[in-house]
Coordinates of C-alpha atoms in Angstrom, one line a residue:
Chain A
X639 CA 139.9 -102.4 -155.0
X640 CA 141.1 -106.0 -154.8
X641 CA 138.6 -108.3 -153.2
X642 CA 136.6 -111.5 -153.0
X643 CA 132.9 -111.6 -152.3
X644 CA 133.3 -112.9 -148.8
X645 CA 135.5 -110.0 -147.9
X646 CA 132.7 -107.4 -148.5
X647 CA 130.2 -106.6 -145.7
X648 CA 127.2 -104.3 -146.4
X649 CA 126.8 -101.8 -143.6
X650 CA 124.5 -99.0 -142.6
X651 CA 126.8 -96.4 -144.1
X652 CA 130.4 -95.6 -143.2
X653 CA 129.6 -94.9 -139.6
X654 CA 128.5 -98.5 -138.9
X655 CA 131.5 -99.8 -140.9
X656 CA 133.8 -98.1 -138.5
X657 CA 131.8 -99.4 -135.5
X658 CA 132.2 -102.9 -136.7
X659 CA 135.9 -102.5 -137.3
X660 CA 136.3 -101.0 -133.8
X661 CA 134.4 -103.9 -132.2
X662 CA 136.7 -106.4 -133.9
X663 CA 140.1 -104.8 -133.6
X664 CA 140.0 -102.4 -130.6
X665 CA 139.4 -102.5 -126.9
X666 CA 138.7 -99.6 -124.6
X667 CA 141.9 -97.6 -123.9
X668 CA 143.4 -98.4 -127.3
X669 CA 144.9 -95.5 -129.3
X670 CA 143.3 -94.5 -132.6
X671 CA 144.6 -91.7 -134.8
X672 CA 142.4 -89.5 -137.0
X673 CA 143.1 -86.6 -139.3
X674 CA 143.2 -83.1 -137.8
X675 CA 141.2 -81.3 -139.1
X676 CA 139.0 -84.3 -139.9
X677 CA 135.5 -85.8 -140.3
X678 CA 133.8 -85.5 -136.9
X679 CA 131.4 -88.5 -136.6
X680 CA 134.1 -91.2 -136.5
X681 CA 135.9 -89.4 -133.8
X682 CA 132.7 -89.2 -131.7
X683 CA 132.2 -93.0 -132.3
X684 CA 135.8 -93.8 -131.2
X685 CA 135.5 -91.6 -128.1
X686 CA 132.1 -93.2 -127.2
X687 CA 133.8 -96.6 -127.3
X688 CA 136.4 -95.5 -124.7
X689 CA 139.3 -95.3 -127.2
X690 CA 142.1 -92.8 -126.9
X691 CA 141.7 -90.6 -130.0
X692 CA 144.6 -88.5 -131.2
X693 CA 144.3 -85.9 -134.0
X694 CA 147.3 -86.1 -136.4
X695 CA 148.0 -83.0 -138.5
X696 CA 147.7 -83.0 -142.3
X697 CA 149.6 -81.0 -144.8
X698 CA 149.2 -80.7 -148.6
X699 CA 150.1 -84.4 -149.1
X700 CA 147.6 -85.6 -146.5
X701 CA 148.2 -87.1 -143.0
X702 CA 151.7 -86.5 -141.7
X703 CA 152.7 -90.1 -141.0
X704 CA 155.7 -89.2 -138.8
X705 CA 153.3 -87.4 -136.4
X706 CA 151.3 -90.6 -135.6
X707 CA 151.8 -91.3 -131.9
X708 CA 153.5 -94.5 -130.7
X709 CA 151.2 -97.4 -129.8
X710 CA 148.5 -96.3 -132.2
X711 CA 146.5 -99.4 -133.1
X712 CA 144.4 -98.0 -135.9
X713 CA 144.4 -94.9 -138.1
X714 CA 141.4 -93.5 -139.9
X715 CA 142.1 -91.6 -143.2
X716 CA 140.3 -90.1 -146.2
X717 CA 142.9 -90.3 -148.9
X718 CA 140.9 -89.6 -152.0
X719 CA 139.5 -86.3 -150.8
X720 CA 140.7 -85.4 -147.3
X721 CA 137.8 -84.3 -145.2
X722 CA 137.4 -81.4 -144.9
X723 CA 140.4 -79.9 -146.7
X724 CA 139.9 -81.7 -150.0
X725 CA 143.4 -82.6 -151.2
X726 CA 144.3 -86.2 -152.1
X727 CA 146.9 -88.1 -150.1
X728 CA 150.1 -88.3 -152.2
X729 CA 151.5 -91.6 -153.3
X730 CA 154.7 -91.3 -151.2
X731 CA 152.6 -90.5 -148.2
X732 CA 150.4 -93.6 -148.9
X733 CA 153.5 -95.8 -149.1
X734 CA 154.8 -94.3 -145.9
X735 CA 151.5 -94.9 -144.1
X736 CA 151.4 -98.5 -145.2
X737 CA 155.0 -99.0 -144.1
X738 CA 154.2 -97.4 -140.7
X739 CA 151.2 -99.8 -140.3
X740 CA 153.3 -102.8 -141.1
X741 CA 156.1 -101.7 -138.7
X742 CA 153.7 -100.9 -135.9
X743 CA 151.4 -103.9 -136.4
X744 CA 148.5 -101.5 -136.9
X745 CA 145.5 -101.2 -139.1
X746 CA 144.4 -98.5 -141.5
X747 CA 140.8 -97.6 -142.3
X748 CA 140.6 -96.0 -145.8
X749 CA 137.4 -94.1 -146.1
X750 CA 137.1 -93.6 -149.9
X751 CA 134.1 -91.3 -149.9
X752 CA 133.7 -88.9 -152.8
X753 CA 136.1 -90.9 -155.0
X754 CA 133.2 -91.3 -157.5
X755 CA 133.2 -87.5 -158.2
X756 CA 136.6 -86.8 -159.6
X757 CA 136.9 -83.9 -162.1
X758 CA 139.9 -85.0 -164.1
X759 CA 143.5 -85.9 -163.2
X760 CA 144.6 -89.5 -162.7
X761 CA 143.4 -91.1 -159.4
X762 CA 146.1 -92.3 -157.1
X763 CA 145.9 -96.0 -156.3
X764 CA 143.8 -96.6 -153.1
X765 CA 145.7 -97.7 -150.0
X766 CA 143.7 -101.0 -150.3
X767 CA 145.2 -101.8 -153.7
X768 CA 148.8 -100.8 -152.6
X769 CA 148.5 -102.9 -149.4
X770 CA 150.4 -106.2 -149.6
X771 CA 150.2 -107.2 -146.0
X772 CA 146.5 -107.1 -145.1
X773 CA 146.6 -103.8 -143.1
X774 CA 143.9 -101.9 -144.9
X775 CA 140.2 -101.9 -144.3
X776 CA 138.4 -100.1 -147.2
X777 CA 135.1 -98.3 -146.6
X778 CA 132.8 -97.1 -149.3
X779 CA 129.5 -95.3 -149.0
X780 CA 126.4 -94.7 -151.1
X781 CA 125.5 -91.6 -149.1
X782 CA 127.2 -89.2 -151.5
X783 CA 126.4 -91.1 -154.8
X784 CA 122.8 -91.9 -153.8
X785 CA 121.3 -90.6 -150.6
X786 CA 122.5 -90.5 -147.0
X787 CA 119.1 -91.5 -145.6
X788 CA 119.4 -94.9 -147.3
X789 CA 122.2 -95.7 -144.8
X790 CA 124.1 -98.0 -147.3
X791 CA 127.8 -98.5 -147.3
X792 CA 130.2 -101.3 -147.3
X793 CA 133.5 -102.6 -145.9
X794 CA 136.2 -104.5 -147.7
X795 CA 138.2 -106.3 -145.1
X796 CA 141.4 -108.3 -145.2
X797 CA 140.7 -112.1 -145.2
X798 CA 142.1 -112.4 -141.7
X799 CA 139.2 -110.5 -140.1
X800 CA 136.3 -111.3 -142.4
X801 CA 134.7 -113.9 -140.1
X802 CA 135.0 -111.6 -137.1
X803 CA 133.5 -108.6 -139.0
X804 CA 130.6 -110.8 -140.1
X805 CA 130.0 -111.9 -136.6
X806 CA 130.2 -108.3 -135.3
X807 CA 127.6 -107.3 -137.9
X808 CA 125.3 -110.2 -136.9
X809 CA 125.4 -109.4 -133.2
X810 CA 124.9 -105.7 -133.9
X811 CA 121.8 -105.8 -136.0
X812 CA 121.8 -109.1 -138.0
X813 CA 122.1 -107.4 -141.5
X814 CA 121.4 -104.2 -143.3
X815 CA 117.7 -104.1 -144.5
X816 CA 117.2 -106.3 -147.6
X817 CA 114.5 -104.0 -149.2
X818 CA 117.0 -101.1 -149.6
X819 CA 119.8 -103.5 -150.5
X820 CA 117.7 -105.1 -153.2
X821 CA 116.6 -101.7 -154.6
X822 CA 120.2 -100.6 -154.8
X823 CA 121.4 -103.8 -156.3
X824 CA 118.8 -103.5 -159.1
X825 CA 119.8 -99.8 -159.6
X826 CA 123.4 -100.9 -160.0
X827 CA 122.7 -103.9 -162.2
X828 CA 120.6 -101.9 -164.6
X829 CA 123.3 -99.4 -165.0
X830 CA 121.5 -96.6 -163.3
X831 CA 124.0 -95.9 -160.6
X832 CA 126.8 -95.5 -163.2
X833 CA 124.6 -93.3 -165.3
X834 CA 123.6 -91.2 -162.3
X835 CA 127.2 -90.9 -161.1
X836 CA 128.3 -89.8 -164.6
X837 CA 125.6 -87.2 -164.8
X838 CA 126.2 -85.8 -161.3
X839 CA 129.9 -85.7 -161.8
X840 CA 129.3 -83.1 -164.6
X841 CA 126.8 -81.2 -162.4
X842 CA 129.1 -81.1 -159.4
X843 CA 132.1 -80.1 -161.6
X844 CA 130.1 -77.2 -162.9
X845 CA 129.3 -76.0 -159.4
X846 CA 132.9 -76.6 -158.3
X847 CA 134.3 -74.4 -161.1
X848 CA 131.7 -71.7 -160.4
X849 CA 132.9 -71.5 -156.8
X850 CA 136.5 -71.5 -157.9
X851 CA 135.9 -68.6 -160.3
X852 CA 134.0 -66.5 -157.7
X853 CA 136.6 -67.1 -155.0
X854 CA 139.4 -66.1 -157.4
X855 CA 137.5 -63.0 -158.5
X856 CA 136.2 -61.8 -155.2
X857 CA 138.0 -63.4 -152.2
X858 CA 141.6 -63.6 -153.5
X859 CA 142.7 -61.1 -150.8
X860 CA 141.2 -63.2 -148.0
X861 CA 141.0 -66.8 -149.0
X862 CA 143.4 -69.3 -150.5
X863 CA 141.7 -72.4 -152.1
X864 CA 143.0 -75.8 -151.2
X865 CA 143.7 -77.6 -154.5
X866 CA 141.0 -80.2 -155.0
X867 CA 139.7 -82.1 -158.0
X868 CA 136.8 -84.1 -156.5
X869 CA 133.8 -84.2 -154.3
X870 CA 130.9 -82.1 -153.1
X871 CA 132.7 -79.4 -151.2
X872 CA 135.8 -77.2 -151.4
X873 CA 137.9 -75.6 -148.6
X874 CA 139.7 -72.4 -148.5
X875 CA 142.3 -71.2 -146.0
X876 CA 142.0 -67.7 -144.5
X877 CA 144.9 -65.3 -145.5
X878 CA 144.1 -62.5 -143.2
X879 CA 141.4 -63.6 -140.8
X880 CA 141.6 -65.6 -137.6
X881 CA 139.5 -68.7 -136.9
X882 CA 137.4 -66.6 -134.6
X883 CA 136.8 -64.0 -137.3
X884 CA 135.9 -66.8 -139.7
X885 CA 133.4 -68.3 -137.2
X886 CA 131.7 -64.9 -136.8
X887 CA 131.6 -64.5 -140.6
X888 CA 129.9 -67.9 -140.9
X889 CA 127.4 -66.9 -138.3
X890 CA 126.5 -63.7 -140.1
X891 CA 126.2 -65.6 -143.4
X892 CA 123.9 -68.1 -141.7
X893 CA 121.7 -65.3 -140.4
X894 CA 121.5 -64.1 -144.1
X895 CA 120.5 -67.6 -145.2
X896 CA 123.8 -68.9 -146.6
X897 CA 125.2 -72.1 -145.0
X898 CA 129.0 -72.5 -145.0
X899 CA 131.2 -74.0 -142.3
X900 CA 134.2 -72.8 -140.5
X901 CA 137.2 -75.1 -140.8
X902 CA 137.7 -74.8 -137.1
X903 CA 134.6 -77.0 -136.6
X904 CA 136.7 -80.0 -137.7
X905 CA 139.6 -79.5 -135.4
X906 CA 140.6 -82.3 -133.1
X907 CA 143.4 -80.7 -131.0
X908 CA 143.5 -77.0 -130.1
X909 CA 145.2 -76.0 -133.4
X910 CA 142.2 -74.6 -135.3
X911 CA 142.8 -73.8 -138.9
X912 CA 141.2 -70.5 -140.1
X913 CA 139.2 -71.2 -143.2
X914 CA 135.9 -72.0 -144.8
X915 CA 134.3 -75.2 -146.1
X916 CA 132.0 -74.5 -149.0
X917 CA 129.6 -77.4 -149.7
X918 CA 127.8 -77.6 -153.1
X919 CA 126.1 -81.0 -152.9
X920 CA 122.6 -79.4 -152.6
X921 CA 122.8 -76.0 -154.3
X922 CA 121.9 -75.6 -158.0
X923 CA 124.7 -73.9 -160.0
X924 CA 122.3 -71.0 -160.9
X925 CA 122.1 -70.0 -157.2
X926 CA 125.8 -70.2 -156.4
X927 CA 126.7 -66.6 -157.5
X928 CA 123.9 -65.1 -155.4
X929 CA 124.8 -67.1 -152.4
X930 CA 128.5 -66.2 -152.6
X931 CA 127.5 -62.5 -153.0
X932 CA 125.6 -62.7 -149.7
X933 CA 128.7 -64.4 -148.2
X934 CA 130.9 -61.6 -149.4
X935 CA 128.5 -59.0 -148.1
X936 CA 128.4 -60.8 -144.7
X937 CA 132.2 -60.5 -144.4
X938 CA 132.4 -56.8 -144.9
X939 CA 129.2 -55.8 -143.1
X940 CA 130.6 -57.8 -140.2
X941 CA 133.9 -56.0 -140.3
X942 CA 132.0 -52.6 -140.4
X943 CA 129.7 -53.6 -137.5
X944 CA 132.5 -54.8 -135.3
X945 CA 134.4 -51.6 -135.6
Chain B
X1128 CA 103.1 -98.5 -123.0
X1129 CA 103.4 -95.1 -121.3
X1130 CA 105.7 -92.8 -123.3
X1131 CA 106.4 -89.5 -124.9
X1132 CA 107.6 -89.1 -128.5
X1133 CA 111.2 -88.2 -127.4
X1134 CA 111.5 -91.5 -125.5
X1135 CA 111.1 -93.6 -128.6
X1136 CA 114.1 -94.5 -130.7
X1137 CA 113.7 -96.4 -134.0
X1138 CA 116.2 -99.2 -134.3
X1139 CA 117.3 -101.8 -136.7
X1140 CA 115.3 -104.5 -135.0
X1141 CA 115.5 -105.7 -131.4
X1142 CA 119.1 -106.7 -131.7
X1143 CA 120.3 -103.1 -132.3
X1144 CA 118.0 -101.9 -129.5
X1145 CA 119.8 -104.1 -127.1
X1146 CA 123.2 -103.0 -128.4
X1147 CA 122.3 -99.3 -127.8
X1148 CA 121.2 -100.0 -124.3
X1149 CA 124.3 -101.9 -123.6
X1150 CA 126.5 -99.1 -124.9
X1151 CA 124.7 -96.6 -122.7
X1152 CA 124.3 -98.6 -119.4
X1153 CA 127.1 -101.2 -119.4
X1154 CA 130.8 -101.5 -119.4
X1155 CA 132.9 -104.6 -120.1
X1156 CA 132.9 -106.9 -117.1
X1157 CA 129.4 -105.9 -115.9
X1158 CA 127.0 -108.7 -115.1
X1159 CA 123.9 -109.2 -117.3
X1160 CA 121.2 -111.8 -116.6
X1161 CA 119.2 -113.6 -119.4
X1162 CA 116.5 -116.2 -119.3
X1163 CA 117.6 -119.9 -119.4
X1164 CA 116.5 -121.3 -121.7
X1165 CA 116.4 -118.0 -123.7
X1166 CA 116.7 -116.2 -127.0
X1167 CA 120.2 -116.7 -128.2
X1168 CA 121.2 -113.5 -130.2
X1169 CA 121.1 -111.1 -127.2
X1170 CA 123.3 -113.4 -125.3
X1171 CA 125.8 -113.5 -128.2
X1172 CA 125.7 -109.7 -128.3
X1173 CA 126.3 -109.3 -124.6
X1174 CA 129.1 -111.8 -124.6
X1175 CA 130.7 -110.0 -127.6
X1176 CA 130.7 -106.8 -125.6
X1177 CA 132.8 -108.4 -122.8
X1178 CA 129.8 -108.6 -120.4
X1179 CA 129.4 -111.4 -117.8
X1180 CA 126.3 -113.2 -118.9
X1181 CA 124.4 -115.4 -116.5
X1182 CA 121.4 -117.6 -117.4
X1183 CA 118.7 -117.5 -114.8
X1184 CA 116.2 -120.4 -114.7
X1185 CA 112.6 -119.9 -115.6
X1186 CA 109.5 -121.8 -114.3
X1187 CA 105.8 -121.7 -115.2
X1188 CA 105.6 -118.1 -114.1
X1189 CA 108.7 -116.9 -116.0
X1190 CA 112.1 -115.8 -114.8
X1191 CA 112.8 -116.9 -111.2
X1192 CA 113.7 -113.5 -109.7
X1193 CA 115.3 -114.9 -106.6
X1194 CA 117.8 -116.7 -108.8
X1195 CA 119.3 -113.5 -110.3
X1196 CA 122.9 -113.3 -109.2
X1197 CA 124.1 -110.4 -107.0
X1198 CA 125.6 -107.4 -108.8
X1199 CA 123.6 -107.9 -111.9
X1200 CA 123.3 -104.6 -113.7
X1201 CA 120.7 -105.5 -116.3
X1202 CA 118.2 -108.3 -116.9
X1203 CA 116.8 -109.2 -120.3
X1204 CA 113.3 -110.8 -120.3
X1205 CA 110.5 -111.8 -122.7
X1206 CA 107.5 -111.5 -120.4
X1207 CA 104.6 -111.6 -122.9
X1208 CA 105.8 -114.9 -124.5
X1209 CA 108.9 -116.4 -122.9
X1210 CA 111.3 -117.3 -125.6
X1211 CA 111.4 -120.3 -126.3
X1212 CA 109.0 -121.8 -123.7
X1213 CA 106.0 -119.6 -124.5
X1214 CA 104.4 -118.9 -121.1
X1215 CA 103.7 -115.3 -119.9
X1216 CA 105.4 -114.0 -116.9
X1217 CA 102.9 -113.8 -114.0
X1218 CA 101.9 -110.5 -112.5
X1219 CA 103.4 -111.4 -109.0
X1220 CA 106.7 -112.3 -110.8
X1221 CA 106.6 -109.0 -112.7
X1222 CA 106.1 -107.1 -109.5
X1223 CA 108.9 -109.0 -107.8
X1224 CA 111.2 -108.3 -110.8
X1225 CA 110.5 -104.6 -110.6
X1226 CA 111.1 -104.6 -106.9
X1227 CA 114.4 -106.4 -107.4
X1228 CA 115.5 -103.8 -110.0
X1229 CA 114.7 -101.0 -107.7
X1230 CA 116.5 -102.6 -104.8
X1231 CA 119.6 -103.4 -106.8
X1232 CA 119.7 -100.2 -108.8
X1233 CA 119.5 -102.3 -112.0
X1234 CA 117.7 -102.0 -115.3
X1235 CA 115.3 -104.4 -117.1
X1236 CA 114.9 -104.8 -120.8
X1237 CA 111.4 -106.0 -121.6
X1238 CA 111.4 -107.6 -125.1
X1239 CA 107.7 -107.6 -125.9
X1240 CA 107.9 -109.6 -129.2
X1241 CA 104.8 -111.6 -130.2
X1242 CA 102.5 -109.6 -127.9
X1243 CA 100.5 -108.7 -131.1
X1244 CA 99.6 -112.3 -131.6
X1245 CA 97.6 -113.2 -128.5
X1246 CA 94.8 -115.8 -128.9
X1247 CA 92.5 -114.8 -126.1
X1248 CA 92.9 -114.3 -122.4
X1249 CA 93.6 -110.9 -120.8
X1250 CA 97.0 -109.6 -121.4
X1251 CA 99.0 -108.9 -118.2
X1252 CA 100.3 -105.3 -117.9
X1253 CA 103.7 -104.8 -119.4
X1254 CA 106.6 -104.3 -117.0
X1255 CA 107.0 -100.9 -118.7
X1256 CA 103.5 -99.8 -117.6
X1257 CA 103.9 -101.3 -114.1
X1258 CA 107.2 -99.5 -113.6
X1259 CA 107.1 -96.4 -111.4
X1260 CA 110.8 -95.8 -111.0
X1261 CA 112.2 -95.7 -114.5
X1262 CA 113.8 -99.1 -114.5
X1263 CA 112.3 -100.6 -117.6
X1264 CA 113.5 -100.3 -121.2
X1265 CA 110.8 -101.5 -123.5
X1266 CA 111.7 -103.1 -126.9
X1267 CA 109.3 -103.7 -129.7
X1268 CA 109.9 -105.2 -133.2
X1269 CA 108.2 -105.4 -136.5
X1270 CA 110.1 -108.5 -137.4
X1271 CA 107.2 -110.8 -136.4
X1272 CA 104.3 -108.5 -137.4
X1273 CA 105.9 -107.5 -140.7
X1274 CA 109.2 -109.0 -142.0
X1275 CA 112.5 -109.6 -140.2
X1276 CA 114.5 -108.4 -143.3
X1277 CA 113.0 -104.9 -142.8
X1278 CA 115.2 -104.6 -139.7
X1279 CA 112.7 -102.3 -137.9
X1280 CA 112.1 -102.1 -134.2
X1281 CA 112.0 -99.6 -131.5
X1282 CA 113.1 -98.8 -127.9
X1283 CA 111.0 -96.9 -125.3
X1284 CA 113.5 -95.6 -122.7
X1285 CA 113.0 -93.9 -119.4
X1286 CA 113.5 -90.2 -119.7
X1287 CA 116.8 -90.4 -117.7
X1288 CA 118.6 -92.2 -120.6
X1289 CA 116.9 -90.8 -123.7
X1290 CA 119.6 -88.4 -124.7
X1291 CA 122.3 -91.0 -124.2
X1292 CA 120.4 -93.6 -126.3
X1293 CA 119.9 -91.0 -129.1
X1294 CA 123.6 -90.3 -129.0
X1295 CA 124.5 -94.0 -129.1
X1296 CA 122.2 -94.5 -132.1
X1297 CA 123.9 -91.5 -133.8
X1298 CA 127.4 -92.7 -133.3
X1299 CA 126.4 -96.2 -134.3
X1300 CA 124.8 -95.6 -137.7
X1301 CA 123.1 -92.1 -137.6
X1302 CA 119.6 -93.4 -138.0
X1303 CA 117.6 -96.3 -139.3
X1304 CA 117.0 -95.9 -143.1
X1305 CA 114.2 -93.4 -143.8
X1306 CA 112.8 -95.2 -146.9
X1307 CA 111.8 -98.3 -144.8
X1308 CA 110.6 -96.1 -141.9
X1309 CA 108.5 -94.0 -144.2
X1310 CA 107.0 -97.1 -145.9
X1311 CA 106.1 -98.6 -142.5
X1312 CA 104.7 -95.3 -141.2
X1313 CA 102.4 -95.1 -144.2
X1314 CA 101.4 -98.7 -143.7
X1315 CA 100.5 -98.0 -140.1
X1316 CA 98.8 -94.6 -140.7
X1317 CA 96.5 -96.2 -143.4
X1318 CA 95.4 -98.9 -141.0
X1319 CA 97.1 -101.7 -142.9
X1320 CA 99.3 -102.9 -140.1
X1321 CA 96.3 -103.2 -137.7
X1322 CA 94.4 -105.0 -140.4
X1323 CA 97.4 -107.3 -141.3
X1324 CA 97.9 -108.1 -137.6
X1325 CA 94.2 -108.9 -137.0
X1326 CA 94.2 -111.2 -140.1
X1327 CA 97.4 -113.0 -139.1
X1328 CA 96.3 -113.4 -135.5
X1329 CA 93.5 -115.6 -136.9
X1330 CA 95.8 -117.4 -139.2
X1331 CA 98.4 -118.1 -136.5
X1332 CA 95.7 -119.1 -134.0
X1333 CA 94.4 -121.7 -136.4
X1334 CA 97.9 -123.2 -136.8
X1335 CA 98.5 -123.1 -133.1
X1336 CA 95.3 -125.0 -132.4
X1337 CA 96.1 -127.5 -135.1
X1338 CA 99.4 -128.3 -133.5
X1339 CA 97.8 -128.5 -130.0
X1340 CA 95.3 -131.1 -131.3
X1341 CA 97.9 -133.2 -133.0
X1342 CA 100.2 -133.2 -130.0
X1343 CA 97.3 -134.1 -127.7
X1344 CA 96.2 -136.9 -130.1
X1345 CA 99.6 -138.4 -131.0
X1346 CA 102.4 -137.3 -128.7
X1347 CA 100.6 -137.3 -125.3
X1348 CA 102.8 -140.1 -124.1
X1349 CA 106.0 -138.3 -125.0
X1350 CA 105.4 -134.5 -124.9
X1351 CA 103.8 -132.1 -122.5
X1352 CA 102.8 -128.8 -124.1
X1353 CA 103.8 -125.6 -122.3
X1354 CA 100.6 -123.6 -121.8
X1355 CA 100.8 -120.6 -124.2
X1356 CA 98.3 -118.3 -125.8
X1357 CA 100.3 -116.2 -128.2
X1358 CA 103.0 -116.1 -130.8
X1359 CA 104.4 -118.0 -133.7
X1360 CA 105.7 -121.1 -132.0
X1361 CA 104.8 -123.5 -129.2
X1362 CA 107.1 -125.5 -127.0
X1363 CA 106.6 -129.0 -125.5
X1364 CA 108.6 -130.7 -122.8
X1365 CA 109.7 -134.3 -123.2
X1366 CA 108.1 -136.8 -120.7
X1367 CA 110.3 -139.8 -121.5
X1368 CA 113.1 -138.7 -123.7
X1369 CA 116.5 -137.1 -122.8
X1370 CA 117.7 -133.9 -124.4
X1371 CA 120.2 -136.0 -126.4
X1372 CA 117.3 -138.2 -127.7
X1373 CA 115.4 -135.1 -128.6
X1374 CA 118.3 -133.7 -130.5
X1375 CA 118.6 -136.9 -132.5
X1376 CA 114.9 -136.9 -133.2
X1377 CA 115.2 -133.3 -134.5
X1378 CA 118.1 -134.3 -136.8
X1379 CA 116.1 -137.2 -138.2
X1380 CA 113.1 -135.0 -138.8
X1381 CA 115.3 -132.4 -140.5
X1382 CA 116.7 -135.2 -142.8
X1383 CA 113.0 -135.9 -143.6
X1384 CA 112.3 -132.3 -144.4
X1385 CA 110.7 -131.1 -141.2
X1386 CA 112.3 -128.3 -139.3
X1387 CA 111.7 -128.2 -135.5
X1388 CA 114.2 -127.2 -132.8
X1389 CA 115.4 -128.9 -129.7
X1390 CA 114.8 -126.9 -126.5
X1391 CA 118.4 -127.6 -125.6
X1392 CA 119.6 -125.2 -128.3
X1393 CA 118.4 -122.4 -126.1
X1394 CA 120.2 -123.3 -122.9
X1395 CA 122.6 -120.9 -121.3
X1396 CA 124.1 -123.0 -118.5
X1397 CA 124.6 -126.8 -118.7
X1398 CA 121.0 -127.6 -117.5
X1399 CA 119.4 -128.4 -120.9
X1400 CA 115.7 -128.9 -120.9
X1401 CA 114.5 -131.9 -123.0
X1402 CA 111.8 -130.7 -125.4
X1403 CA 110.8 -129.4 -128.8
X1404 CA 110.1 -125.9 -130.2
X1405 CA 107.5 -126.1 -132.9
X1406 CA 107.5 -122.9 -135.1
X1407 CA 104.5 -122.2 -137.3
X1408 CA 105.2 -118.7 -138.6
X1409 CA 105.9 -119.9 -142.1
X1410 CA 103.8 -123.1 -142.6
X1411 CA 100.3 -123.1 -144.0
X1412 CA 97.8 -124.8 -141.8
X1413 CA 97.0 -127.3 -144.5
X1414 CA 100.5 -128.7 -144.3
X1415 CA 100.8 -129.0 -140.5
X1416 CA 99.3 -132.4 -140.2
X1417 CA 101.6 -133.9 -142.8
X1418 CA 104.6 -132.3 -141.2
X1419 CA 103.7 -133.6 -137.8
X1420 CA 103.1 -137.1 -139.2
X1421 CA 106.7 -137.0 -140.6
X1422 CA 107.9 -135.8 -137.2
X1423 CA 106.0 -138.6 -135.5
X1424 CA 107.5 -141.1 -137.9
X1425 CA 111.0 -139.7 -137.3
X1426 CA 110.7 -140.4 -133.6
X1427 CA 109.8 -144.1 -133.9
X1428 CA 112.0 -144.9 -136.9
X1429 CA 114.8 -143.4 -135.0
X1430 CA 114.0 -145.5 -131.9
X1431 CA 113.9 -148.6 -134.1
X1432 CA 117.1 -147.7 -136.0
X1433 CA 119.0 -147.1 -132.8
X1434 CA 118.1 -150.5 -131.3

């Protein structure tokens, strides 16, 4: 990320970063585009501010830029690890999105969550680094690398809106608490965050691969994994089941004590994708096989029951 | 304060409490009333949200209820210790304000800052306790009792808007950081906050009285103290000087290393009161006399210089 100190604003996580940007750039009735399927809390925020929120479909390369509606003032994307599907936005698509923003005089919020947990492969340049015309607002979070309850994230804003973002933060809540900021700053300065991230990258990669292996071995007839090389979750598209059947499967698994999510939970428009989101941020690798066996059982018992 | 657990929302200080209320109750263009003179950050917030902000004059009994403009949707007041003047809102004025809110279908934000530091006299019932129709939103803060950089405060809302306030908090930044909340909860549970408040009440009262004595002895010809029995600052109205002369005095005192504020800094409309605000939250009692002597010197040297 290219930046100067004055262009960074510490926020209470990603959610407040988006709120500050919306306060500065948008007015009620303005159109905002989000990914569909996509991360839900930003959409709820934008809707609560009276904005017109449109879901734009994604494909294997990320957001389909040509599908962004006219008169969109801002687009919110997760290019490193599309939430919830998990693929990275391709370089051509990033370049197309930047060109779109420039043409439309629009802004892009790049939510770079999970970029710290990349399991090989070369990272693609962030939109923020590719941007030459000050269109991109970059959002980072310590919720995944550290702890969500810390509520620590940050914004990197183009110079043109720094003062306005700082003013928006001031009127909102003055500043993010200094005790937590100071603790994190010491943690970073002493090299602990880098060490923690390195360690957890190995841990998460092991869990990631464990899930890949199980899905390949036991769900190949029903699920197709979305290629992904980063993060704390993996998604799989249904080959044979409808989104309703997936939702029922998820409910049965939950009743058996295994928490997975239906992809349809993340839809914006009516077009629900049928699939599963498998999170592994909080499960030890030793318990993954047992959990997935329960998930497998919940699928077939359900099929039997419903006949 | 009368409340149930579900009616309390922890916020990042008073400022965010007001932001949440505004999100829930107000739309751009709505009219909000604030005290004039009054606390500045809420006014900046309300203006940033596109609200019509009107300053309503105060007298020795607090906000002049009859001067609230028609069509006001919300009024923000500091009844325990009017900021910056320091008097308490009288009971008749409180009752009149509640009746006004009921008649106009309006809401009241009661910012009860500084109520913990009361130096004798019986406290008047909070608006929140007097309210029988769910008009009052009560705001408390730990910025004065603990530390402003903690960013911890809370809202007590009428049952009718609790769900909306919780949703507004969620879309804004999910929740206030748990590490600081947990630390404060332990500090309260173990009796340390009560102990700290008791101790500081004595400390602040000593500073308060030191200032009263000095002003009586040395500024009686120029300043008239606003009766006040609480808090971390005291205000004095000018008897002979204009608000411009006061501002020049404050600037000269600042150049000499003494920080006081001109009352005119807190004006909303053009009617600036001429006077001084003397804060004593951060000065040891042993240094007050020396500081006030410099302040006294800055007044006369200025008068000499300008002749």
